[in-house]
Coordinates of C-alpha atoms in Angstrom, one line a residue:
Q1111 CA -15.1 -9.0 -9.2
V1112 CA -11.7 -8.0 -8.0
H1113 CA -11.4 -8.0 -4.2
L1114 CA -8.5 -6.3 -2.3
V1115 CA -8.6 -6.6 1.5
E1116 CA -6.1 -4.7 3.7
S1117 CA -5.3 -5.7 7.2
G1118 CA -2.7 -5.0 9.9
G1119 CA -3.5 -1.5 10.8
G1120 CA -3.7 -0.3 14.4
S1121 CA -2.6 2.2 17.0
V1122 CA 1.1 2.4 17.9
Q1123 CA 3.4 4.9 19.6
A1124 CA 5.9 6.9 17.8
G1125 CA 8.9 4.9 16.9
G1126 CA 6.9 1.7 16.6
S1127 CA 6.4 -0.5 13.5
L1128 CA 3.5 -2.1 11.6
T1129 CA 3.2 -4.4 8.7
L1130 CA 0.1 -4.0 6.5
S1131 CA -1.1 -6.7 4.2
C1132 CA -3.3 -6.6 1.1
A1133 CA -4.8 -9.9 0.0
A1134 CA -6.1 -10.0 -3.6
S1135 CA -8.6 -12.3 -5.1
R1136 CA -10.2 -12.7 -8.5
Y1137 CA -7.3 -10.7 -9.8
T1138 CA -4.2 -11.4 -11.9
F1139 CA -2.0 -10.1 -9.0
S1140 CA 1.2 -11.6 -10.4
R1141 CA 1.0 -9.6 -13.6
N1142 CA 0.1 -6.2 -12.4
C1143 CA 1.6 -3.1 -10.7
M1144 CA 0.4 -2.7 -7.1
A1145 CA 0.6 0.4 -4.9
W1146 CA -0.1 1.7 -1.5
F1147 CA -1.7 5.1 -1.0
R1148 CA -2.6 6.9 2.2
Q1149 CA -5.0 9.6 3.3
A1150 CA -4.3 11.6 6.4
P1151 CA -7.1 13.5 8.2
G1152 CA -8.0 16.6 6.2
K1153 CA -5.6 15.9 3.4
E1154 CA -5.8 14.4 -0.1
R1155 CA -4.9 10.9 -0.7
E1156 CA -1.2 10.4 -1.7
G1157 CA 0.9 7.7 -3.1
V1158 CA 3.3 5.9 -0.8
L1159 CA 5.1 3.2 -2.7
R1160 CA 4.4 1.0 -5.8
L1161 CA 5.8 -2.2 -6.9
G1162 CA 5.9 -3.9 -10.3
P1163 CA 5.1 -7.6 -10.8
G1164 CA 8.7 -8.5 -11.4
S1165 CA 10.1 -6.8 -8.3
S1166 CA 10.2 -8.4 -4.9
Y1167 CA 10.5 -5.2 -2.8
I1168 CA 11.3 -1.5 -2.7
M1169 CA 12.4 0.5 0.3
K1170 CA 12.1 4.2 0.6
D1171 CA 12.9 6.1 3.8
R1172 CA 11.1 4.3 6.6
F1173 CA 8.7 2.2 4.4
R1174 CA 9.2 -1.0 2.6
V1175 CA 6.8 -2.5 0.0
S1176 CA 7.0 -6.1 -0.9
R1177 CA 4.9 -8.7 -2.6
D1178 CA 4.4 -12.4 -2.6
N1179 CA 2.9 -13.4 -6.0
S1180 CA 2.3 -16.9 -4.9
K1181 CA 0.0 -15.6 -2.2
S1182 CA -1.4 -12.7 -4.2
T1183 CA -0.5 -10.5 -1.3
L1184 CA 1.1 -7.1 -1.1
Y1185 CA 2.8 -5.8 2.1
L1186 CA 3.8 -2.5 3.5
Q1187 CA 6.2 -2.4 6.4
L1188 CA 6.2 0.8 8.3
I1189 CA 9.1 1.4 10.7
N1190 CA 10.0 4.2 13.1
L1191 CA 6.5 5.5 12.7
K1192 CA 5.7 9.2 13.3
P1193 CA 2.5 10.9 14.3
E1194 CA 2.4 12.4 10.8
D1195 CA 2.1 8.9 9.4
T1196 CA -1.4 8.7 10.9
A1197 CA -3.7 7.9 7.9
I1198 CA -5.9 5.4 6.3
Y1199 CA -3.7 3.2 4.1
Y1200 CA -5.2 1.9 0.9
C1201 CA -4.0 -0.9 -1.4
A1202 CA -4.5 -0.3 -5.1
G1203 CA -4.2 -2.6 -8.1
S1204 CA -3.5 -1.6 -11.7
A1205 CA -4.6 -3.3 -14.9
T1206 CA -1.1 -3.2 -16.3
G1207 CA 2.3 -4.6 -15.4
T1208 CA 4.0 -1.2 -15.7
C1209 CA 3.9 1.1 -12.7
G1210 CA 4.6 4.3 -14.6
T1211 CA 6.4 7.3 -13.2
S1212 CA 3.7 8.9 -11.0
F1213 CA 1.0 8.0 -8.6
K1214 CA -2.1 8.6 -10.7
E1215 CA -5.1 7.2 -9.0
S1216 CA -6.8 6.7 -12.3
D1217 CA -4.1 4.2 -13.1
Y1218 CA -5.5 1.9 -10.4
P1219 CA -9.0 0.7 -11.0
Y1220 CA -9.0 -1.6 -8.0
W1221 CA -9.0 -0.5 -4.4
G1222 CA -9.3 -1.9 -1.0
Q1223 CA -11.4 -0.5 1.8
G1224 CA -8.4 0.9 3.7
T1225 CA -6.9 0.2 7.1
Q1226 CA -6.4 2.8 9.7
V1227 CA -2.9 3.5 11.1
T1228 CA -2.8 5.8 14.2
V1229 CA 0.5 6.9 15.6
S1230 CA 0.6 8.7 19.0
S1231 CA 3.4 10.8 20.3

């Protein structure tokens, strides 16, 4: 059974930073697309960033996703956090090495339990 475990969430003030981790087990991490999603209070879950197996990192705006295939671990670095970044952040694993062009939850059969990020103003 695939197991994804997020960690690193917490409470920070606006402008602060956090690095989330997602450790995978019983999963061919190095061959598959991985993604971070988040769900803010009262909102639908949305995709944050995704990273293919052959890529080391992608940065978009204030977020940076990276992976260490040797450790089967995915990371999400959040910088200059804002209160609107408050959400539960989920790690998701696909069953393919291609990330595709959109964040379809159905493309990710494996999910972690989520880690809470709370940003205060």
